[in-house]
Coordinates of C-alpha atoms in Angstrom, one line a residue:
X1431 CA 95.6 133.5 62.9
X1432 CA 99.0 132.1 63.0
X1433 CA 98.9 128.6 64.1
X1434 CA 102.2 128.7 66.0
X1435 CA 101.0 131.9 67.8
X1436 CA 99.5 129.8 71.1
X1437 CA 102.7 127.6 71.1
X1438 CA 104.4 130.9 71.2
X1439 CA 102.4 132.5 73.9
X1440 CA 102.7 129.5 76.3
X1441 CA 106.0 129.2 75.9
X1442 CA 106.8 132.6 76.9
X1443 CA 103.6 132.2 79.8
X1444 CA 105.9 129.1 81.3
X1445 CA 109.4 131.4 80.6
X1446 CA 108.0 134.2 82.3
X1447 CA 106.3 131.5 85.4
X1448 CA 110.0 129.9 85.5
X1449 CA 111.8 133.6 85.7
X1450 CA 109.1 134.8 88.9
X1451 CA 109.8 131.6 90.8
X1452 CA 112.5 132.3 93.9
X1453 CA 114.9 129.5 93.7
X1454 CA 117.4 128.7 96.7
X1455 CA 121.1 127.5 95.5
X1456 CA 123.2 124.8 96.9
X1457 CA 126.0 122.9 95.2
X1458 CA 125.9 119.5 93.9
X1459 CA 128.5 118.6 96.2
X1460 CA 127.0 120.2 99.0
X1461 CA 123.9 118.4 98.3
X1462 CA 125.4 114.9 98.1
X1463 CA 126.9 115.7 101.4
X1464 CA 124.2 116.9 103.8
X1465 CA 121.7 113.7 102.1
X1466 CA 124.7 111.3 103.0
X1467 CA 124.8 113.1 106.5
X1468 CA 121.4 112.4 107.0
X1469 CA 121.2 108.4 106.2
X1470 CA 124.6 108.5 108.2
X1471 CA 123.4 110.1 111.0
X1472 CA 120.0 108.1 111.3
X1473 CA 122.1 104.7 111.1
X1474 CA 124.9 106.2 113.7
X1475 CA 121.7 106.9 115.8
X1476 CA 120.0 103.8 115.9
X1477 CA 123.1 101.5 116.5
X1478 CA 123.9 103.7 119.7
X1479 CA 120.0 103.2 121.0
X1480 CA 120.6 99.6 120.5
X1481 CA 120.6 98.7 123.8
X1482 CA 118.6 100.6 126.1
X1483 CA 115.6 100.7 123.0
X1484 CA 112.6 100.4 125.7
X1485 CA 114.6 99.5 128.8
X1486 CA 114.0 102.5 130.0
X1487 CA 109.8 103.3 130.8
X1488 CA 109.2 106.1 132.1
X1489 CA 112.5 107.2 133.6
X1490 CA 115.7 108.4 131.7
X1491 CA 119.3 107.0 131.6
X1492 CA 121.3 108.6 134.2
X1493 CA 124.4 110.6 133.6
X1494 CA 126.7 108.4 135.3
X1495 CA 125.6 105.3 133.1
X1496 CA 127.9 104.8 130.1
X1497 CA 126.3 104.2 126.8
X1498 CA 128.5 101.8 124.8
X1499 CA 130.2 102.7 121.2
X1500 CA 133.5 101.6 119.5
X1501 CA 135.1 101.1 116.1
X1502 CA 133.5 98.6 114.9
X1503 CA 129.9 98.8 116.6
X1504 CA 127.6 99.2 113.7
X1505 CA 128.7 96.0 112.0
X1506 CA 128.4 94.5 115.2
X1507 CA 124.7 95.4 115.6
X1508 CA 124.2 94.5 112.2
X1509 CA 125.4 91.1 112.9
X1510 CA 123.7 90.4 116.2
X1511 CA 120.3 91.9 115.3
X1512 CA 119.6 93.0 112.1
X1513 CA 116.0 93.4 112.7
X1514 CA 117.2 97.4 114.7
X1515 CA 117.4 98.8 111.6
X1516 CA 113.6 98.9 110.7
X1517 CA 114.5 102.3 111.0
X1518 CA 116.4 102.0 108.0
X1519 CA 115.0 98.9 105.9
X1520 CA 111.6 99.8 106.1
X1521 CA 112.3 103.2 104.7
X1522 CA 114.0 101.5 101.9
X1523 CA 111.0 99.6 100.6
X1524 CA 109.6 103.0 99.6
X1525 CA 113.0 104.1 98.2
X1526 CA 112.7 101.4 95.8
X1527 CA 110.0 101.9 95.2
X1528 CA 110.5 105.2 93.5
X1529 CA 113.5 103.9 92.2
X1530 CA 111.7 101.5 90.2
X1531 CA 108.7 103.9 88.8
X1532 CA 110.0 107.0 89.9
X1533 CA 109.0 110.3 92.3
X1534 CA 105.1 109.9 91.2
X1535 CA 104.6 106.2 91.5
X1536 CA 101.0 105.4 92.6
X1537 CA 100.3 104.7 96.5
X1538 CA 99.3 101.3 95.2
X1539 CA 102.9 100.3 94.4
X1540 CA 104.4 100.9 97.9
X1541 CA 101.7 99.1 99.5
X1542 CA 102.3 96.2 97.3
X1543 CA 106.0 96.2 98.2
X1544 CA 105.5 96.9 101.9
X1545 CA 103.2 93.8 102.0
X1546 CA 105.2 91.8 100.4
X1547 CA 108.6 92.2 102.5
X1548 CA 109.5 89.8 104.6
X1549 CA 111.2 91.4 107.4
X1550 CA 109.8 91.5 111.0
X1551 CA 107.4 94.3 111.8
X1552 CA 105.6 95.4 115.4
X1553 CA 103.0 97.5 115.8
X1554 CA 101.3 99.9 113.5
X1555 CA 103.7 98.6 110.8
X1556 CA 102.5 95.2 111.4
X1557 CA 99.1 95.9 112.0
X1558 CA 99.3 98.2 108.7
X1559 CA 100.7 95.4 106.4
X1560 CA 98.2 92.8 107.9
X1561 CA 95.7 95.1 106.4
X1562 CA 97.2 94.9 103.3
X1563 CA 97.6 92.1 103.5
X1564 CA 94.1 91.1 103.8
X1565 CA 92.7 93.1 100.5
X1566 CA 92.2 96.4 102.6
X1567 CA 92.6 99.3 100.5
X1568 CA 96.1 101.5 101.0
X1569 CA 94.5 104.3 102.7
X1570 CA 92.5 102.6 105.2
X1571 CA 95.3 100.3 106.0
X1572 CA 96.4 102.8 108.7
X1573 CA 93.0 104.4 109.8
X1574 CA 92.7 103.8 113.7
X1575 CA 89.0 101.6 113.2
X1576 CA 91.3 99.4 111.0
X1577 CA 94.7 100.0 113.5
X1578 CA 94.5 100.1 117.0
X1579 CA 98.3 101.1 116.8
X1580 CA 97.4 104.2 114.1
X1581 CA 99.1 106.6 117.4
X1582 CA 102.3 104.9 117.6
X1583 CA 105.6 105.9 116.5
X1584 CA 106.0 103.6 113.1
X1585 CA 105.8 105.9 110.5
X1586 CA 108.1 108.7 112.2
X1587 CA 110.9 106.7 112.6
X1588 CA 110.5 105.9 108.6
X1589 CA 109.6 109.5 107.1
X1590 CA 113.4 110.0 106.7
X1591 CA 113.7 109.5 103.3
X1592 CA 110.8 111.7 102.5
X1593 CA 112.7 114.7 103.8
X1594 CA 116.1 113.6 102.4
X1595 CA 114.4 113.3 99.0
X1596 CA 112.6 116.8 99.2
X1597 CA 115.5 119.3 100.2
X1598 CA 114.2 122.6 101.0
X1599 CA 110.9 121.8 99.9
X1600 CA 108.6 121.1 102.7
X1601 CA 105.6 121.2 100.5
X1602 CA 106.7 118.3 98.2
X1603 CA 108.2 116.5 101.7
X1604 CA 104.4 116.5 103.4
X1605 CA 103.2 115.1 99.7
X1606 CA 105.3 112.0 100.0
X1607 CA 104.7 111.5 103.7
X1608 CA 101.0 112.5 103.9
X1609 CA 100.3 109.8 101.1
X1610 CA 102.6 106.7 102.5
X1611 CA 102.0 107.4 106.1
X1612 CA 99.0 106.1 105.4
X1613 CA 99.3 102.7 105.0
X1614 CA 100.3 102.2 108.7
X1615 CA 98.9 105.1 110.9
X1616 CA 96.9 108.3 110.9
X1617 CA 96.1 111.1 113.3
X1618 CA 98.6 111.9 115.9
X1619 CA 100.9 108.9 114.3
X1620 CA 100.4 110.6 110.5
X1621 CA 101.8 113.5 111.7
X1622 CA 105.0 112.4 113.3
X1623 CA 106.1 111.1 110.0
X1624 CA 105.1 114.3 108.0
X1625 CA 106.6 116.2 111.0
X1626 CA 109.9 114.3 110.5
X1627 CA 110.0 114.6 106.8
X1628 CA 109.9 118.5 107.5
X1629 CA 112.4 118.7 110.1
X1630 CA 114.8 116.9 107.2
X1631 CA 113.3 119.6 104.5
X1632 CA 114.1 122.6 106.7
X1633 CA 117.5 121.1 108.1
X1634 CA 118.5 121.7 104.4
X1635 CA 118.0 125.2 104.4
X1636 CA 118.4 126.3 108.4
X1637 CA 121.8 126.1 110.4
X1638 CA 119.5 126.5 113.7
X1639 CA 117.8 123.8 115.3
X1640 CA 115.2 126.0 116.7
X1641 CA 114.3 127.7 113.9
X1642 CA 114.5 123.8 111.9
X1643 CA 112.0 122.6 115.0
X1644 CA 109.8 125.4 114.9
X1645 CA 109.1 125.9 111.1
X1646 CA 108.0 121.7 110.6
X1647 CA 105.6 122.6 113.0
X1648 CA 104.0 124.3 110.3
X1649 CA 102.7 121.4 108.2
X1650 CA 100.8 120.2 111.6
X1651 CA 97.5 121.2 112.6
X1652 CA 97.6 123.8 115.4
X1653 CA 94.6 122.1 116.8
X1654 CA 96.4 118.6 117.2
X1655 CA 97.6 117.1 119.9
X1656 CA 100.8 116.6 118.3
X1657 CA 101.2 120.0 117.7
X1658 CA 100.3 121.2 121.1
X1659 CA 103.2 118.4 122.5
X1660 CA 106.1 120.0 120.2
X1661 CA 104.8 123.3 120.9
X1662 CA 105.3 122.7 124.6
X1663 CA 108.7 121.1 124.3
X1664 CA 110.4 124.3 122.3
X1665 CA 108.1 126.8 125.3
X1666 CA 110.0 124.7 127.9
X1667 CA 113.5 125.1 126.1
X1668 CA 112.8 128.5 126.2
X1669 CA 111.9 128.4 129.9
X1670 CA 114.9 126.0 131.0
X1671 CA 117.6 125.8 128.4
X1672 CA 120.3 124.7 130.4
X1673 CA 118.3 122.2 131.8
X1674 CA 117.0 119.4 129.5
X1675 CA 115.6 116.6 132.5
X1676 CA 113.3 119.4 133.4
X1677 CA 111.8 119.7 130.1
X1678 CA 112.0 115.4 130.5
X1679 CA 109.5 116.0 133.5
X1680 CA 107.0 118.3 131.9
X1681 CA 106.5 116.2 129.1
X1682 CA 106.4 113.2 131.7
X1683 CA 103.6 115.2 133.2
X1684 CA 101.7 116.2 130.4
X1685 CA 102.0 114.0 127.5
X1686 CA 102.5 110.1 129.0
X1687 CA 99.3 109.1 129.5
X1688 CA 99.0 106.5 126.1
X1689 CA 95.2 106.5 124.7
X1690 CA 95.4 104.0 121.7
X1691 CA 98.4 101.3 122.0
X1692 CA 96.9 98.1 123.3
X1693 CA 100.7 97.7 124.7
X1694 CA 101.1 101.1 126.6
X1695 CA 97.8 101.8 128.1
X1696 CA 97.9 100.9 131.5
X1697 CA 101.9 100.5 131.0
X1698 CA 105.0 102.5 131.2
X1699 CA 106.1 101.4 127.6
X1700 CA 105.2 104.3 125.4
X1701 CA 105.7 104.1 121.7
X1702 CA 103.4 107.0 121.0
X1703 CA 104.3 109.4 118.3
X1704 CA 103.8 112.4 120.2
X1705 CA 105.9 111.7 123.4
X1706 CA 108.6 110.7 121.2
X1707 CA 108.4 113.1 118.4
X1708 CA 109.1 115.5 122.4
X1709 CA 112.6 113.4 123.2
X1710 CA 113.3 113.7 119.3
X1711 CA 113.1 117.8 119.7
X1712 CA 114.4 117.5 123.0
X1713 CA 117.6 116.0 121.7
X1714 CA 118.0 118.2 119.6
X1715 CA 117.3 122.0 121.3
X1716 CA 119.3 120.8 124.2
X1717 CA 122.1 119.2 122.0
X1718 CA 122.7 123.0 120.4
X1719 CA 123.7 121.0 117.1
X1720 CA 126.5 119.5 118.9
X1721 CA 126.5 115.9 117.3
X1722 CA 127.8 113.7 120.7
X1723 CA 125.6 116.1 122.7
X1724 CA 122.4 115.6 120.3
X1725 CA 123.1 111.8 120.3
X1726 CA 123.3 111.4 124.2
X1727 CA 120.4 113.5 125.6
X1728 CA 118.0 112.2 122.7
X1729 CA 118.8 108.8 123.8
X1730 CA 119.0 109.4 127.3
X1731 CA 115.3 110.6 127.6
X1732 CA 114.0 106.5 127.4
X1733 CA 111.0 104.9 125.7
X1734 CA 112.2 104.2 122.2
X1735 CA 115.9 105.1 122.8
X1736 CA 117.2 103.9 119.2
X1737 CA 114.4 105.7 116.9
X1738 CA 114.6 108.8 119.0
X1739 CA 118.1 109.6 118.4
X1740 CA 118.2 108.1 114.8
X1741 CA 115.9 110.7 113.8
X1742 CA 118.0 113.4 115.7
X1743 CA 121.1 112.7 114.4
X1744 CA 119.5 112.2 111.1
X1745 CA 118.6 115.8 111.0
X1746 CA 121.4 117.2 112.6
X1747 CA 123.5 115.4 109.7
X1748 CA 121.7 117.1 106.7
X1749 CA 122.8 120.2 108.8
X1750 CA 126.2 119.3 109.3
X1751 CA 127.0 117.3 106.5
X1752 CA 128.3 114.3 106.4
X1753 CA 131.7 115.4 106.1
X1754 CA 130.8 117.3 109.7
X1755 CA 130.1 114.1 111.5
X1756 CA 133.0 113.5 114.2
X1757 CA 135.0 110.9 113.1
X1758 CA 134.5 109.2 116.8
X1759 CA 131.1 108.4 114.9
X1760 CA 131.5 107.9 111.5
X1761 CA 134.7 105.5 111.8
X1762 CA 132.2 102.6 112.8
X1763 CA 129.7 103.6 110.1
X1764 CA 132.4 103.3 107.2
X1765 CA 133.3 100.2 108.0
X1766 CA 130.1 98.7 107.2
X1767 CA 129.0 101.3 104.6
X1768 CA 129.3 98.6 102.0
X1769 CA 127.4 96.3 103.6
X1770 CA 123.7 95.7 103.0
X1771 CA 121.0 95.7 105.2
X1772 CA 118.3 93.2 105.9
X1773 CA 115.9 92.1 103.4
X1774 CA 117.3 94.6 100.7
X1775 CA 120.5 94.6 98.4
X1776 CA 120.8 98.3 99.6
X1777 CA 124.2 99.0 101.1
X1778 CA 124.8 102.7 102.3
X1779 CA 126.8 103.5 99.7
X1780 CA 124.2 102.2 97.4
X1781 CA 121.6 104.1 99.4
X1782 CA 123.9 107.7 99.2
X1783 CA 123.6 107.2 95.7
X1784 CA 120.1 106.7 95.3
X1785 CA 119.1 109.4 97.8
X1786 CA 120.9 111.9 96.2
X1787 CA 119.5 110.7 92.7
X1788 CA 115.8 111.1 93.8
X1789 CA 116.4 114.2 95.5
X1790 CA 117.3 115.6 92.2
X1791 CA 114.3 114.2 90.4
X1792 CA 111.8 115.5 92.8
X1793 CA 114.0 119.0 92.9
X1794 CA 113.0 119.1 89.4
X1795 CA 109.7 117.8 89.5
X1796 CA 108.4 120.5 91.4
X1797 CA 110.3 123.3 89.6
X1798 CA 113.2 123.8 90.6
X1799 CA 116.2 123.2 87.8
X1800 CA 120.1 121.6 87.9
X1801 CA 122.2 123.9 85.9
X1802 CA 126.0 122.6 86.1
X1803 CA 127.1 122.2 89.4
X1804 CA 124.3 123.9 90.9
X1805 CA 121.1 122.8 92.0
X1806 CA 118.1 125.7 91.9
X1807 CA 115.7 124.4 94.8
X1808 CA 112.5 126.3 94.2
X1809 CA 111.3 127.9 97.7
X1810 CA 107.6 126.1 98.9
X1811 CA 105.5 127.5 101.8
X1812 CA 104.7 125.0 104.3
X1813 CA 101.5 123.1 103.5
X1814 CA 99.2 122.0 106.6
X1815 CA 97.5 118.7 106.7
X1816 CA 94.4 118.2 107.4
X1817 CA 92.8 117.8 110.9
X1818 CA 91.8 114.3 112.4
X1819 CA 92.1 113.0 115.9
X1820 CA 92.5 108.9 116.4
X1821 CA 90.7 107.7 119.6
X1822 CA 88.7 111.0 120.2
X1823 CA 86.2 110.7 122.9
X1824 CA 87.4 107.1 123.4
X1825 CA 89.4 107.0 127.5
X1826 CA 90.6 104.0 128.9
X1827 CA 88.9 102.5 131.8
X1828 CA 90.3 99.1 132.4
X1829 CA 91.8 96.0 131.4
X1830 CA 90.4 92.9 131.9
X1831 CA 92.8 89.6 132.2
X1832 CA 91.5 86.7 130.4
X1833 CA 94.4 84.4 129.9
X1834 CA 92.0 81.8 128.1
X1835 CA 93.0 79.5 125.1
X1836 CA 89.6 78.0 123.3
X1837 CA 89.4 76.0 119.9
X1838 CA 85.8 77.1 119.4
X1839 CA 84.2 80.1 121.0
X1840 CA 84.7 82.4 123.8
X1841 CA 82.7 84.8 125.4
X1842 CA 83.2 88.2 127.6
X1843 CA 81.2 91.1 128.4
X1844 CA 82.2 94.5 128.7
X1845 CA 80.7 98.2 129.8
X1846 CA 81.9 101.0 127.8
X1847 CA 82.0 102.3 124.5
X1848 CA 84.8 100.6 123.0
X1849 CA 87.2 97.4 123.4
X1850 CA 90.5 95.7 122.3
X1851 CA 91.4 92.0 122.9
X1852 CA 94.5 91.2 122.9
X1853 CA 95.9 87.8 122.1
X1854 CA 97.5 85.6 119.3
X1855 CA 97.0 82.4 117.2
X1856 CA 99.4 79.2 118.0
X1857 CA 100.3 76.0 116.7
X1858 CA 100.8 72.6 118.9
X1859 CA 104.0 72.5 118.3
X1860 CA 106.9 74.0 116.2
X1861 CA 106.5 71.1 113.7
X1862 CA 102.9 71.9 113.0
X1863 CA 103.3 73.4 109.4
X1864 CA 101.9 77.2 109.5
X1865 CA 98.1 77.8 108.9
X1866 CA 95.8 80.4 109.0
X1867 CA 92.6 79.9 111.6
X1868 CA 89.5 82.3 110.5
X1869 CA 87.3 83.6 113.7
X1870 CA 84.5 86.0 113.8
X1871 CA 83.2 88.6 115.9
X1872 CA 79.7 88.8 117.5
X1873 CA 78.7 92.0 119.8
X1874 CA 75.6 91.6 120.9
X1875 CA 74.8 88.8 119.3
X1876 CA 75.2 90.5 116.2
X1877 CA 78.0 89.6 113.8
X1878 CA 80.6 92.3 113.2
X1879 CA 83.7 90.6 111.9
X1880 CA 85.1 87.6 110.2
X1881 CA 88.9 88.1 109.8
X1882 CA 92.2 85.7 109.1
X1883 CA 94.5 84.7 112.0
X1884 CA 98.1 83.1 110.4
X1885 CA 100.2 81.2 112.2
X1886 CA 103.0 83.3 110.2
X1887 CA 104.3 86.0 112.5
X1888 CA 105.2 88.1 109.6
X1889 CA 101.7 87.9 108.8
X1890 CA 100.1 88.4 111.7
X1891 CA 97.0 90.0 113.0
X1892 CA 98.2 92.2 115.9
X1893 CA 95.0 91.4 118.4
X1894 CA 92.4 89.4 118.4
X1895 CA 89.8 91.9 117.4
X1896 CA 88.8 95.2 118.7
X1897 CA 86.1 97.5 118.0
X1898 CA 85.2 101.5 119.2
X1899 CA 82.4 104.1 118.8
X1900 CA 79.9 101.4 120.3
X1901 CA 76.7 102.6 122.5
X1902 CA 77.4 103.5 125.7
X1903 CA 76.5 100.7 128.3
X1904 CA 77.1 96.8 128.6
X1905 CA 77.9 94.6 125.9
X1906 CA 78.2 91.0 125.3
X1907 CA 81.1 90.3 123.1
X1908 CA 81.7 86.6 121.8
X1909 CA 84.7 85.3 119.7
X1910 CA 83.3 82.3 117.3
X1911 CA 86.1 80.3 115.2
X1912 CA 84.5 79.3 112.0
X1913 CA 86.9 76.9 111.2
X1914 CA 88.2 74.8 114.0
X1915 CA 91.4 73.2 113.5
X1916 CA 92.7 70.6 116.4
X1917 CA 96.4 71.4 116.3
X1918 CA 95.9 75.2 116.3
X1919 CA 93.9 78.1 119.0
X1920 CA 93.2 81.3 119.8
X1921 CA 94.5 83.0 123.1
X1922 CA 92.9 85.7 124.7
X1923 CA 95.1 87.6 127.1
X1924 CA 93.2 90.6 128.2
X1925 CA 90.6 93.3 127.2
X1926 CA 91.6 96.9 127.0
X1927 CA 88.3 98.6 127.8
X1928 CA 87.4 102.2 126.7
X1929 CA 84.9 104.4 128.7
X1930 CA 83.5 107.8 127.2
X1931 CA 84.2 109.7 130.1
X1932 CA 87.9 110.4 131.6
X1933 CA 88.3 108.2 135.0
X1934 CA 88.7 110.7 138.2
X1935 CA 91.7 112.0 139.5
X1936 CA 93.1 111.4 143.0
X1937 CA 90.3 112.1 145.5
X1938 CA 90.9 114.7 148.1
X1939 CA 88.8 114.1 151.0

C-alpha cells in the first residue's frame, strides 16, 4: 500500500469538510468597526449610568429628569471614579489573558489573574475572587454553596468581550462564557453572562433587535428562570410596544422579588441577573436600535443604571458600527480613547486592537478562514447550557438584626433550612497594620467551617458565613474565632434566614 495514500485521503476528507461548511462574509473593515462599536458603546453606556447606578430601587427615572452628558464626560468619570468601569476593567483581565496564551488558555489562568488584580470588586465578583483566593478550585469559586451572590448581575455586565471576540458564532461565544462565568456565579447569574455574550454574537449578524434578543435566548435553558424573565419581556413588547413603563411594571410585578443576594432580600436594591438582563432587553426593544433612545430608556428603568445600559449600547454598537454612533456620544469617548483604565495599561485604542485581533483568532479556531480582506465566519447553531437553579427550594423568611461586635464567640439560633450572616472584620484603628482573623463555624454544635477573614477589603470575605440545604427546624448556630487578636473583631449585622416553604400572601378575611 502506498504510504502517502492516508495523508492523501485526509487531506482531501478535511478539503471536502472545509468546502461543506456554510461560511458568513464580512469585511475586515467592517469587522474592526462593529468590535470597536461594541467596546465604544459599553464605555459610552456606563459613564451615562454614572450617577443614578442604584439611586433608583424599585422605581424608574422620570421623563422630566435630565440625565447629564457633555464633551468631555467620560474623562471626567474616569477621573473622579475609576472604580465605574468594572464593567470594562474586569473584562480586560480575561482579555489579557488570552492575549498572553491565546483563545484556548486553561480556566486556570484567568482565575490566577482575576485573583490577583487589585482593583475593587462587590459582590459575586468579590465573593468569587475570595474563593480563589482561598485555594478553592476555579469552578466552584462561583457555585451558590460557595457564593451567596452566584444570582447577581457580575458576570453579565463582563461577558462583553466574549461576544465581541466570537462574531457570528454563538457556539464559540457560550464556550468562553460558560467556562469563566464560573469563577464568580452560576445558575440564573451564569446565564446572564452567556446570555450577553450571545446577544454580542448575533448583533454581528442581525440588523433587528428583536430577532438579536430572541435568538441569545437560545443558549438558555427554557426551563430557567432566566429564560422565562426574557421571554416575558419580548411577550410584553409585543403586547405594548409603544409603551416601555408598562413592560417596567410587569417585570416589577413578576420578577423583583430577590432570592439569593444577602443585600436585596428584604430590600429594594436589586442586583439580580435576571431583573436586569429584563431593563437590558427592555432598552433595547423599546429603543428600536435608535442609539440616544436605547441609552435613555435602558438607563431610565433603575436598579443598576450604568451596567444596564453599557450592555445595551454595547450591542446596539456591534450593530451600528462604531462609525454609526452619533457624534453627540462618541465626541466624549475620543477624547479619552487613549487613556487607560484602572489597574490595566489597556487604553481603548489598545483594547480595539486587541479585540479585533482575538476575534480573528477564535474566527479561525473554530473554522472559519481570513482570505484578503474578507473574513469567512463559519455559521454555528446555538448551543444550550445546561440546567441548574441557585437557591432552589430555599425562600426567605426573615432577617434577624444582630448588630454585635465579639473578639471570641458569638452565638444565635435560627428556624429554617438555611442562613446568611452578614457582617465584616475591622481593625482598631486605621493605623493597625492589615491582618487576617480565622473563625469557625459550629451548627449544632457541630463544626462546619473554618475560613480566613482579612482586614484587606480587596480581599475580603463577603459575609461572615452562611450555610443552606440544612434540616428543617431549629438550629443553634455559633461563630467561634480561633485566633483572637485584641486590636481586630468580627461584626455581626444580621441573619438572612431561609424557610422551605414560600411565606403567605396578603390575607383576605
Amino acid at each position: 500500500m502506498n504510504k502517502k495514500l492516508p495523508i492523501l485521503l485526509a487531506l482531501i476528507f478535511s478539503c471536502a469538510e472545509i468546502f461543506s461548511q456554510n461560511f458568513r462574509s464580512i469585511g475586515r473593515d467592517e469587522l474592526l468597526n462593529k468590535i470597536k462599536g461594541g467596546w465604544a458603546g459599553q464605555t459610552i453606556g456606563v459613564t451615562f449610568g454614572w450617577p443614578s447606578e442604584f439611586v433608583y430601587q424599585g422605581t424608574y427615572i422620570q421623563d422630566y429628569e435630565r440625565i447629564r452628558w457633555h464633551d468631555d464626560y467620560v474623562n471626567e468619570a474616569m477621573t473622579v471614579f475609576p472604580g465605574l468601569y468594572d464593567d470594562v476593567y474586569v473584562d480586560l483581565t480575561f482579555v489579557e489573558v488570552f492575549e498572553r496564551l491565546g483563545i484556548n488558555a486553561p480556566l486556570d489562568s484567568f482565575a490566577v489573574a482575576f485573583a490577583g488584580k487589585q482593583y475593587e470588586l462587590w459582590h459575586a465578583n468579590q465573593a468569587g475572587r475570595y474563593n480563589l483566593q482561598q485555594g478553592l478550585p476555579a469552578e466552584k469559586a462561583g457555585h451558590w454553596l460557595n457564593n451567596p451572590h452566584a444570582d447577581d448581575i457580575d458576570f453579565q455586565i463582563e461577558a462583553d468581550f466574549a461576544g465581541l471576540m466570537s462574531p457570528g458564532m454563538p457556539r464559540a461565544a457560550t464556550k468562553i462564557s460558560d467556562r469563566l462565568g464560573r469563577l464568580m456565579n452560576s445558575g440564573d447569574g451564569l446565564y446572564g453572562g452567556v446570555y450577553v455574550a450571545n446577544l454580542y454574537a448575533h448583533a454581528f449578524l442581525h440588523d433587528d433587535v428583536l430577532t438579536v434578543v430572541t435568538e441569545a435566548l437560545a443558549a438558555i435553558p427554557p426551563q430557567s428562570k432566566f429564560h422565562r424573565c426574557v421571554s416575558d419581556v419580548i411577550a410584553w413588547y409585543k403586547a405594548n410596544p409603544n409603551d416601555w413603563k408598562q413592560t417596567w411594571f410587569e417585570i416589577q410585578k413578576k420578577w423583583s422579588e430577590d432570592t439569593g443576594c444577602p443585600n436585596g432580600v428584604f430590600h429594594p436594591l436589586n442586583i439580580d441577573a435576571k431583573i436586569n438582563a429584563a431593563y437590558v432587553v427592555a432598552g433595547l426593544l423599546y429603543g428600536r436600535g435608535d442609539f440616544t433612545r436605547t441609552l435613555e430608556i435602558s438607563t431610565r428603568l433603575g436598579q443598576d443604571s450604568d451596567c444596564n445600559p453599557a450592555t445595551a449600547a454595547g450591542v446596539l454598537g456591534v450593530m451600528k458600527g462604531y462609525s454609526g454612533i452619533p457624534e453627540y456620544w462618541l465626541t466624549p469617548l475620543k477624547k479619552a480613547e487613549k487613556r487607560s483604565f484602572s489597574f490595566t495599561d489597556l487604553s481603548l485604542e489598545k483594547v480595539y486592537e486587541l479585540g479585533f485581533r482575538h476575534a480573528l483568532a477564535n474566527i479561525t479556531d473554530q473554522g472559519g478562514r481570513i482570505d484578503g480582506n474578507t473574513v469567512r465566519i463559519p455559521v454555528q447553531k446555538a448551543k444550550t447550557v445546561p440546567f441548574e437553579e441557585n437557591f432552589g427550594g430555599h425562600y426567605p423568611s426573615e432577617i434577624k438584626k444582630i448588630g454585635q461586635t465579639f473578639g471570641e464567640n458569638f452565638q444565635l439560633e435560627v428556624e429554617g433550612i438555611g442562613f446568611v450572616i452578614r457582617g465584616y472584620v475591622s481593625r482598631k484603628s486605621p493605623d493597625t497594620p492589615h491582618d487576617v482573623l480565622r473563625a469557625a463555624l459550629f451548627v449544632d454544635g457541630k463544626k462546619v467551617e473554618e475560613a480566613n477573614f482579612p482586614t484587606d477589603p480587596k480581599k475580603s470575605r463577603t459575609e461572615l458565613f452562611w450555610r443552606y440545604r440544612l434540616e428543617s427546624g431549629r438550629h443553634r448556630v455559633e461563630i467561634k474565632i480561633t485566633d483572637p487578636k485584641k486590636d481586630y473583631q468580627l461584626h455581626a449585622v444580621d441573619c438572612l434566614i431561609y424557610s422551605n416553604k414560600p411565606r403567605e400572601g396578603i390575607r383576605h378575611d
